[in-house]
Amino acid sequence: MIYNMRKNVLVTGGSRGIGRAVCVRLASEGYHIIVNYVSNETAARETLSLIAEAGGTGELLKFDVGNPEEVTGALKSWQEANPEEYVEVLVNNAGIRRDNLMLWMEPDDWYNVLRTNLDSFYNVTRPLLQQMVVHKRGRIVSITSLSGLKGLPGQTNYAAAKGGIIAATKALAQEVAGRKVTVNAVAPGFIRTDMVDGLDEAELKKTIPAKRFGEPEEVAELVAFLVSDKAAYITGQTISVNGGIY
């Protein structure tokens, strides 16, 4: 009965950038995509259109990943509306940047980045985990960052949050591996999205062995593999997509 169910994927921050590319890629594999967004409904609806063009189905689910009450309410409402379904795949993608040197970083810039990028891992993952464990089938992929692996100046807040995701991924993977739930992270480098706006691309390319920025679709390909049956023995890993930066 489980395998006759519709396969539901929740992608947080799915309206643009890497999140959008993941939505479209997984739609092409036949998943039903739940596109989370917090404010830009126009962009979210554009993603829905692209999902349809890819031959998939989707719906929108609005909530702020950093607000536990909003997350709980939205996920509870979805479950009540779909009592025979569960979210089999979760892609924790939503994130923000508020870059500054630590010396001048305002408290709001620290706490808002931690709330949106790290607290969200707990807020969204925990409510969905029980059903994955009960069904003995689940995939959790979190989008972390090169910054979480090596640290980047001006991103102490972002690096702390993304590094926390990597550590949480390793721990949670061990907790649920026996229930056939895998937990992995993907660490993009410089990918051509809104998140790199304001960065000096010409200078940064000099630091990248591949001599270019990556595309969101290149990250989405890895996510598609990690949520597939072929990746059932891969868990607790952080895999980089960064053009060879070490």
PDB file of C-alpha atoms in Angstrom:
ATOM      1  CA  MET A   1       0.000   0.000   0.000  1.00  0.00           C
ATOM      2  CA  ILE A   2       2.839   2.389   0.850  1.00  0.00           C
ATOM      3  CA  TYR A   3       4.281   2.228  -2.646  1.00  0.00           C
ATOM      4  CA  ASN A   4       0.946   3.085  -4.265  1.00  0.00           C
ATOM      5  CA  MET A   5       0.898   6.350  -2.409  1.00  0.00           C
ATOM      6  CA  ARG A   6       1.636   9.591  -4.154  1.00  0.00           C
ATOM      7  CA  LYS A   7       5.249  10.509  -3.436  1.00  0.00           C
ATOM      8  CA  ASN A   8       5.254  13.902  -1.777  1.00  0.00           C
ATOM      9  CA  VAL A   9       8.258  16.215  -1.598  1.00  0.00           C
ATOM     10  CA  LEU A  10       8.406  19.387   0.479  1.00  0.00           C
ATOM     11  CA  VAL A  11      10.987  21.901  -0.723  1.00  0.00           C
ATOM     12  CA  THR A  12      11.429  24.854   1.625  1.00  0.00           C
ATOM     13  CA  GLY A  13      12.279  28.098  -0.127  1.00  0.00           C
ATOM     14  CA  GLY A  14      11.148  26.483  -3.339  1.00  0.00           C
ATOM     15  CA  SER A  15      10.098  29.591  -5.209  1.00  0.00           C
ATOM     16  CA  ARG A  16      13.503  30.634  -6.594  1.00  0.00           C
ATOM     17  CA  GLY A  17      17.125  29.669  -7.168  1.00  0.00           C
ATOM     18  CA  ILE A  18      18.304  26.248  -6.067  1.00  0.00           C
ATOM     19  CA  GLY A  19      14.918  25.501  -4.507  1.00  0.00           C
ATOM     20  CA  ARG A  20      13.123  26.106  -7.776  1.00  0.00           C
ATOM     21  CA  ALA A  21      15.609  23.956  -9.710  1.00  0.00           C
ATOM     22  CA  VAL A  22      15.090  21.126  -7.206  1.00  0.00           C
ATOM     23  CA  CYS A  23      11.301  21.409  -7.521  1.00  0.00           C
ATOM     24  CA  VAL A  24      11.418  21.177 -11.315  1.00  0.00           C
ATOM     25  CA  ARG A  25      13.966  18.345 -11.345  1.00  0.00           C
ATOM     26  CA  LEU A  26      12.018  16.206  -8.870  1.00  0.00           C
ATOM     27  CA  ALA A  27       8.758  16.944 -10.689  1.00  0.00           C
ATOM     28  CA  SER A  28      10.298  15.321 -13.757  1.00  0.00           C
ATOM     29  CA  GLU A  29      10.734  12.144 -11.674  1.00  0.00           C
ATOM     30  CA  GLY A  30       7.030  11.991 -10.880  1.00  0.00           C
ATOM     31  CA  TYR A  31       7.036  13.420  -7.369  1.00  0.00           C
ATOM     32  CA  HIS A  32       4.239  15.681  -6.141  1.00  0.00           C
ATOM     33  CA  ILE A  33       5.983  18.905  -5.144  1.00  0.00           C
ATOM     34  CA  ILE A  34       4.933  21.002  -2.154  1.00  0.00           C
ATOM     35  CA  VAL A  35       6.508  24.394  -2.782  1.00  0.00           C
ATOM     36  CA  ASN A  36       7.110  26.322   0.404  1.00  0.00           C
ATOM     37  CA  TYR A  37       7.525  30.092   0.265  1.00  0.00           C
ATOM     38  CA  VAL A  38       7.240  32.904   2.790  1.00  0.00           C
ATOM     39  CA  SER A  39       6.413  36.108   0.858  1.00  0.00           C
ATOM     40  CA  ASN A  40       6.953  35.992  -2.921  1.00  0.00           C
ATOM     41  CA  GLU A  41       3.787  34.282  -4.132  1.00  0.00           C
ATOM     42  CA  THR A  42       4.380  35.412  -7.726  1.00  0.00           C
ATOM     43  CA  ALA A  43       7.705  33.572  -7.867  1.00  0.00           C
ATOM     44  CA  ALA A  44       6.175  30.538  -6.155  1.00  0.00           C
ATOM     45  CA  ARG A  45       3.427  30.373  -8.775  1.00  0.00           C
ATOM     46  CA  GLU A  46       6.053  30.623 -11.510  1.00  0.00           C
ATOM     47  CA  THR A  47       7.692  27.560  -9.977  1.00  0.00           C
ATOM     48  CA  LEU A  48       4.331  25.759 -10.052  1.00  0.00           C
ATOM     49  CA  SER A  49       4.060  26.513 -13.764  1.00  0.00           C
ATOM     50  CA  LEU A  50       7.546  25.105 -14.364  1.00  0.00           C
ATOM     51  CA  ILE A  51       6.604  21.991 -12.396  1.00  0.00           C
ATOM     52  CA  ALA A  52       3.602  21.498 -14.670  1.00  0.00           C
ATOM     53  CA  GLU A  53       5.784  22.014 -17.763  1.00  0.00           C
ATOM     54  CA  ALA A  54       8.084  19.276 -16.435  1.00  0.00           C
ATOM     55  CA  GLY A  55       5.110  16.928 -16.314  1.00  0.00           C
ATOM     56  CA  GLY A  56       4.654  17.014 -12.555  1.00  0.00           C
ATOM     57  CA  THR A  57       2.077  18.143 -10.024  1.00  0.00           C
ATOM     58  CA  GLY A  58       2.477  20.611  -7.221  1.00  0.00           C
ATOM     59  CA  GLU A  59       0.921  22.912  -4.662  1.00  0.00           C
ATOM     60  CA  LEU A  60       1.954  25.917  -2.577  1.00  0.00           C
ATOM     61  CA  LEU A  61       2.388  25.934   1.194  1.00  0.00           C
ATOM     62  CA  LYS A  62       3.148  29.293   2.776  1.00  0.00           C
ATOM     63  CA  PHE A  63       5.037  29.497   6.058  1.00  0.00           C
ATOM     64  CA  ASP A  64       8.159  31.046   7.575  1.00  0.00           C
ATOM     65  CA  VAL A  65      10.604  28.205   8.282  1.00  0.00           C
ATOM     66  CA  GLY A  66      12.046  30.164  11.198  1.00  0.00           C
ATOM     67  CA  ASN A  67       8.676  30.519  12.943  1.00  0.00           C
ATOM     68  CA  PRO A  68       7.843  27.250  14.754  1.00  0.00           C
ATOM     69  CA  GLU A  69       4.165  28.101  15.197  1.00  0.00           C
ATOM     70  CA  GLU A  70       3.723  28.858  11.504  1.00  0.00           C
ATOM     71  CA  VAL A  71       5.532  25.678  10.503  1.00  0.00           C
ATOM     72  CA  THR A  72       3.511  23.485  12.861  1.00  0.00           C
ATOM     73  CA  GLY A  73       0.221  25.030  11.765  1.00  0.00           C
ATOM     74  CA  ALA A  74       0.926  24.733   8.052  1.00  0.00           C
ATOM     75  CA  LEU A  75       2.164  21.138   8.213  1.00  0.00           C
ATOM     76  CA  LYS A  76      -0.730  20.101  10.453  1.00  0.00           C
ATOM     77  CA  SER A  77      -3.223  21.630   8.027  1.00  0.00           C
ATOM     78  CA  TRP A  78      -1.593  19.851   5.091  1.00  0.00           C
ATOM     79  CA  GLN A  79      -1.683  16.502   6.898  1.00  0.00           C
ATOM     80  CA  GLU A  80      -5.334  16.937   7.851  1.00  0.00           C
ATOM     81  CA  ALA A  81      -6.182  17.724   4.213  1.00  0.00           C
ATOM     82  CA  ASN A  82      -4.213  14.673   3.052  1.00  0.00           C
ATOM     83  CA  PRO A  83      -4.870  12.011   5.714  1.00  0.00           C
ATOM     84  CA  GLU A  84      -3.715   9.106   3.548  1.00  0.00           C
ATOM     85  CA  GLU A  85      -0.482  10.792   2.510  1.00  0.00           C
ATOM     86  CA  TYR A  86       2.815  11.720   4.091  1.00  0.00           C
ATOM     87  CA  VAL A  87       5.829  13.792   3.099  1.00  0.00           C
ATOM     88  CA  GLU A  88       8.362  11.176   2.013  1.00  0.00           C
ATOM     89  CA  VAL A  89      11.088  13.607   0.944  1.00  0.00           C
ATOM     90  CA  LEU A  90      12.116  16.836   2.641  1.00  0.00           C
ATOM     91  CA  VAL A  91      14.548  19.280   1.071  1.00  0.00           C
ATOM     92  CA  ASN A  92      15.595  21.894   3.628  1.00  0.00           C
ATOM     93  CA  ASN A  93      16.616  24.657   1.251  1.00  0.00           C
ATOM     94  CA  ALA A  94      15.295  27.970   2.626  1.00  0.00           C
ATOM     95  CA  GLY A  95      18.005  30.356   3.729  1.00  0.00           C
ATOM     96  CA  ILE A  96      19.088  33.984   3.955  1.00  0.00           C
ATOM     97  CA  ARG A  97      22.387  35.886   4.061  1.00  0.00           C
ATOM     98  CA  ARG A  98      23.151  38.968   6.147  1.00  0.00           C
ATOM     99  CA  ASP A  99      26.881  39.383   5.556  1.00  0.00           C
ATOM    100  CA  ASN A 100      29.118  41.643   7.595  1.00  0.00           C
ATOM    101  CA  LEU A 101      32.359  41.450   9.520  1.00  0.00           C
ATOM    102  CA  MET A 102      31.707  40.205  13.057  1.00  0.00           C
ATOM    103  CA  LEU A 103      33.038  43.477  14.451  1.00  0.00           C
ATOM    104  CA  TRP A 104      30.087  45.350  12.926  1.00  0.00           C
ATOM    105  CA  MET A 105      27.449  42.614  12.842  1.00  0.00           C
ATOM    106  CA  GLU A 106      24.186  43.701  14.447  1.00  0.00           C
ATOM    107  CA  PRO A 107      22.354  41.243  16.745  1.00  0.00           C
ATOM    108  CA  ASP A 108      19.405  40.977  14.347  1.00  0.00           C
ATOM    109  CA  ASP A 109      21.721  39.894  11.537  1.00  0.00           C
ATOM    110  CA  TRP A 110      23.132  37.126  13.715  1.00  0.00           C
ATOM    111  CA  TYR A 111      19.868  35.832  15.140  1.00  0.00           C
ATOM    112  CA  ASN A 112      17.785  36.094  11.958  1.00  0.00           C
ATOM    113  CA  VAL A 113      20.332  34.077   9.963  1.00  0.00           C
ATOM    114  CA  LEU A 114      20.512  31.411  12.678  1.00  0.00           C
ATOM    115  CA  ARG A 115      16.724  31.322  12.942  1.00  0.00           C
ATOM    116  CA  THR A 116      16.084  30.967   9.208  1.00  0.00           C
ATOM    117  CA  ASN A 117      19.043  28.777   8.288  1.00  0.00           C
ATOM    118  CA  LEU A 118      19.509  26.534  11.347  1.00  0.00           C
ATOM    119  CA  ASP A 119      16.446  26.610  13.613  1.00  0.00           C
ATOM    120  CA  SER A 120      14.422  25.799  10.492  1.00  0.00           C
ATOM    121  CA  PHE A 121      16.113  22.382  10.326  1.00  0.00           C
ATOM    122  CA  TYR A 122      14.460  21.485  13.626  1.00  0.00           C
ATOM    123  CA  ASN A 123      11.195  23.321  12.948  1.00  0.00           C
ATOM    124  CA  VAL A 124      10.457  21.552   9.655  1.00  0.00           C
ATOM    125  CA  THR A 125      12.222  18.207  10.019  1.00  0.00           C
ATOM    126  CA  ARG A 126      10.860  17.133  13.384  1.00  0.00           C
ATOM    127  CA  PRO A 127       7.123  17.228  12.506  1.00  0.00           C
ATOM    128  CA  LEU A 128       7.730  15.191   9.328  1.00  0.00           C
ATOM    129  CA  LEU A 129      10.130  12.650  10.780  1.00  0.00           C
ATOM    130  CA  GLN A 130       7.595  10.476  12.584  1.00  0.00           C
ATOM    131  CA  GLN A 131       5.726   9.493   9.429  1.00  0.00           C
ATOM    132  CA  MET A 132       8.971   8.695   7.629  1.00  0.00           C
ATOM    133  CA  VAL A 133       9.997   6.430  10.494  1.00  0.00           C
ATOM    134  CA  VAL A 134       6.559   4.758  10.674  1.00  0.00           C
ATOM    135  CA  HIS A 135       6.564   4.043   6.927  1.00  0.00           C
ATOM    136  CA  LYS A 136      10.239   3.013   7.035  1.00  0.00           C
ATOM    137  CA  ARG A 137      10.918   5.233   4.069  1.00  0.00           C
ATOM    138  CA  GLY A 138      12.189   8.793   3.977  1.00  0.00           C
ATOM    139  CA  ARG A 139      14.758  11.132   2.512  1.00  0.00           C
ATOM    140  CA  ILE A 140      16.007  14.339   4.108  1.00  0.00           C
ATOM    141  CA  VAL A 141      18.422  16.536   2.162  1.00  0.00           C
ATOM    142  CA  SER A 142      19.543  19.876   3.541  1.00  0.00           C
ATOM    143  CA  ILE A 143      21.252  22.538   1.470  1.00  0.00           C
ATOM    144  CA  THR A 144      24.249  23.778   3.409  1.00  0.00           C
ATOM    145  CA  SER A 145      27.171  25.737   1.964  1.00  0.00           C
ATOM    146  CA  LEU A 146      30.861  25.975   1.228  1.00  0.00           C
ATOM    147  CA  SER A 147      30.796  28.560   4.021  1.00  0.00           C
ATOM    148  CA  GLY A 148      29.708  25.875   6.487  1.00  0.00           C
ATOM    149  CA  LEU A 149      32.709  23.734   5.569  1.00  0.00           C
ATOM    150  CA  LYS A 150      35.563  26.234   5.355  1.00  0.00           C
ATOM    151  CA  GLY A 151      34.136  29.505   6.657  1.00  0.00           C
ATOM    152  CA  LEU A 152      34.193  32.713   4.655  1.00  0.00           C
ATOM    153  CA  PRO A 153      35.065  36.168   5.991  1.00  0.00           C
ATOM    154  CA  GLY A 154      32.000  38.319   6.499  1.00  0.00           C
ATOM    155  CA  GLN A 155      29.834  35.232   7.009  1.00  0.00           C
ATOM    156  CA  THR A 156      30.395  34.238  10.621  1.00  0.00           C
ATOM    157  CA  ASN A 157      26.639  34.028  11.137  1.00  0.00           C
ATOM    158  CA  TYR A 158      26.002  32.123   7.896  1.00  0.00           C
ATOM    159  CA  ALA A 159      28.955  29.786   8.476  1.00  0.00           C
ATOM    160  CA  ALA A 160      27.753  29.022  12.001  1.00  0.00           C
ATOM    161  CA  ALA A 161      24.273  28.157  10.746  1.00  0.00           C
ATOM    162  CA  LYS A 162      25.420  26.068   7.797  1.00  0.00           C
ATOM    163  CA  GLY A 163      28.075  24.313   9.876  1.00  0.00           C
ATOM    164  CA  GLY A 164      25.356  23.472  12.375  1.00  0.00           C
ATOM    165  CA  ILE A 165      23.310  21.856   9.606  1.00  0.00           C
ATOM    166  CA  ILE A 166      26.270  19.643   8.708  1.00  0.00           C
ATOM    167  CA  ALA A 167      26.687  18.476  12.307  1.00  0.00           C
ATOM    168  CA  ALA A 168      22.937  17.917  12.743  1.00  0.00           C
ATOM    169  CA  THR A 169      22.870  15.888   9.523  1.00  0.00           C
ATOM    170  CA  LYS A 170      25.564  13.529  10.832  1.00  0.00           C
ATOM    171  CA  ALA A 171      23.762  13.001  14.150  1.00  0.00           C
ATOM    172  CA  LEU A 172      20.225  12.570  12.811  1.00  0.00           C
ATOM    173  CA  ALA A 173      21.420  10.153  10.121  1.00  0.00           C
ATOM    174  CA  GLN A 174      22.601   7.792  12.841  1.00  0.00           C
ATOM    175  CA  GLU A 175      19.310   8.034  14.723  1.00  0.00           C
ATOM    176  CA  VAL A 176      17.067   7.012  11.822  1.00  0.00           C
ATOM    177  CA  ALA A 177      19.214   4.893   9.493  1.00  0.00           C
ATOM    178  CA  GLY A 178      17.720   1.700  10.924  1.00  0.00           C
ATOM    179  CA  ARG A 179      14.269   2.869   9.841  1.00  0.00           C
ATOM    180  CA  LYS A 180      15.367   3.336   6.218  1.00  0.00           C
ATOM    181  CA  VAL A 181      15.422   7.114   6.438  1.00  0.00           C
ATOM    182  CA  THR A 182      18.525   8.779   4.999  1.00  0.00           C
ATOM    183  CA  VAL A 183      19.777  12.217   5.992  1.00  0.00           C
ATOM    184  CA  ASN A 184      22.326  14.027   3.847  1.00  0.00           C
ATOM    185  CA  ALA A 185      23.523  17.532   3.072  1.00  0.00           C
ATOM    186  CA  VAL A 186      24.600  19.224  -0.136  1.00  0.00           C
ATOM    187  CA  ALA A 187      27.165  22.012   0.082  1.00  0.00           C
ATOM    188  CA  PRO A 188      27.054  24.309  -2.957  1.00  0.00           C
ATOM    189  CA  GLY A 189      29.858  26.717  -3.665  1.00  0.00           C
ATOM    190  CA  PHE A 190      29.186  29.814  -5.753  1.00  0.00           C
ATOM    191  CA  ILE A 191      25.953  29.068  -7.624  1.00  0.00           C
ATOM    192  CA  ARG A 192      24.312  31.574  -9.942  1.00  0.00           C
ATOM    193  CA  THR A 193      21.279  32.606  -7.842  1.00  0.00           C
ATOM    194  CA  ASP A 194      20.025  35.620  -5.896  1.00  0.00           C
ATOM    195  CA  MET A 195      22.224  34.474  -2.998  1.00  0.00           C
ATOM    196  CA  VAL A 196      25.392  35.555  -4.823  1.00  0.00           C
ATOM    197  CA  ASP A 197      24.092  39.008  -5.738  1.00  0.00           C
ATOM    198  CA  GLY A 198      26.610  41.629  -4.714  1.00  0.00           C
ATOM    199  CA  LEU A 199      29.611  39.297  -4.806  1.00  0.00           C
ATOM    200  CA  ASP A 200      32.544  40.050  -7.116  1.00  0.00           C
ATOM    201  CA  GLU A 201      32.145  37.239  -9.663  1.00  0.00           C
ATOM    202  CA  ALA A 202      35.267  38.109 -11.649  1.00  0.00           C
ATOM    203  CA  GLU A 203      37.488  37.921  -8.572  1.00  0.00           C
ATOM    204  CA  LEU A 204      35.808  34.845  -7.129  1.00  0.00           C
ATOM    205  CA  LYS A 205      36.187  32.898 -10.381  1.00  0.00           C
ATOM    206  CA  LYS A 206      39.943  33.114  -9.871  1.00  0.00           C
ATOM    207  CA  THR A 207      39.556  31.048  -6.688  1.00  0.00           C
ATOM    208  CA  ILE A 208      37.501  28.315  -8.379  1.00  0.00           C
ATOM    209  CA  PRO A 209      39.436  25.557 -10.184  1.00  0.00           C
ATOM    210  CA  ALA A 210      36.545  25.148 -12.649  1.00  0.00           C
ATOM    211  CA  LYS A 211      36.785  28.915 -13.390  1.00  0.00           C
ATOM    212  CA  ARG A 212      33.034  29.509 -13.291  1.00  0.00           C
ATOM    213  CA  PHE A 213      30.002  29.755 -11.042  1.00  0.00           C
ATOM    214  CA  GLY A 214      27.736  26.718 -10.896  1.00  0.00           C
ATOM    215  CA  GLU A 215      24.127  26.526 -12.053  1.00  0.00           C
ATOM    216  CA  PRO A 216      21.174  25.664  -9.799  1.00  0.00           C
ATOM    217  CA  GLU A 217      20.349  22.694 -12.021  1.00  0.00           C
ATOM    218  CA  GLU A 218      23.742  21.151 -11.209  1.00  0.00           C
ATOM    219  CA  VAL A 219      22.867  21.157  -7.520  1.00  0.00           C
ATOM    220  CA  ALA A 220      19.389  19.800  -8.259  1.00  0.00           C
ATOM    221  CA  GLU A 221      20.872  16.786 -10.057  1.00  0.00           C
ATOM    222  CA  LEU A 222      22.686  15.725  -6.900  1.00  0.00           C
ATOM    223  CA  VAL A 223      19.574  16.218  -4.785  1.00  0.00           C
ATOM    224  CA  ALA A 224      17.587  14.064  -7.225  1.00  0.00           C
ATOM    225  CA  PHE A 225      20.134  11.271  -6.830  1.00  0.00           C
ATOM    226  CA  LEU A 226      20.207  11.476  -3.031  1.00  0.00           C
ATOM    227  CA  VAL A 227      16.417  11.133  -2.741  1.00  0.00           C
ATOM    228  CA  SER A 228      16.312   8.193  -5.165  1.00  0.00           C
ATOM    229  CA  ASP A 229      16.309   4.497  -4.315  1.00  0.00           C
ATOM    230  CA  LYS A 230      19.827   4.273  -5.750  1.00  0.00           C
ATOM    231  CA  ALA A 231      21.161   6.328  -2.827  1.00  0.00           C
ATOM    232  CA  ALA A 232      19.645   4.167  -0.064  1.00  0.00           C
ATOM    233  CA  TYR A 233      23.077   3.346   1.417  1.00  0.00           C
ATOM    234  CA  ILE A 234      24.311   6.946   1.471  1.00  0.00           C
ATOM    235  CA  THR A 235      23.526   8.744   4.721  1.00  0.00           C
ATOM    236  CA  GLY A 236      25.152  11.222   7.084  1.00  0.00           C
ATOM    237  CA  GLN A 237      27.162  12.730   4.230  1.00  0.00           C
ATOM    238  CA  THR A 238      27.867  16.278   3.103  1.00  0.00           C
ATOM    239  CA  ILE A 239      28.631  16.402  -0.618  1.00  0.00           C
ATOM    240  CA  SER A 240      30.120  19.503  -2.203  1.00  0.00           C
ATOM    241  CA  VAL A 241      29.095  21.028  -5.526  1.00  0.00           C
ATOM    242  CA  ASN A 242      31.661  23.771  -5.849  1.00  0.00           C
ATOM    243  CA  GLY A 243      33.864  23.428  -8.942  1.00  0.00           C
ATOM    244  CA  GLY A 244      36.798  22.016  -7.013  1.00  0.00           C
ATOM    245  CA  ILE A 245      37.283  24.477  -4.148  1.00  0.00           C
ATOM    246  CA  TYR A 246      39.123  22.949  -1.175  1.00  0.00           C
TER     247      TYR A 246
END
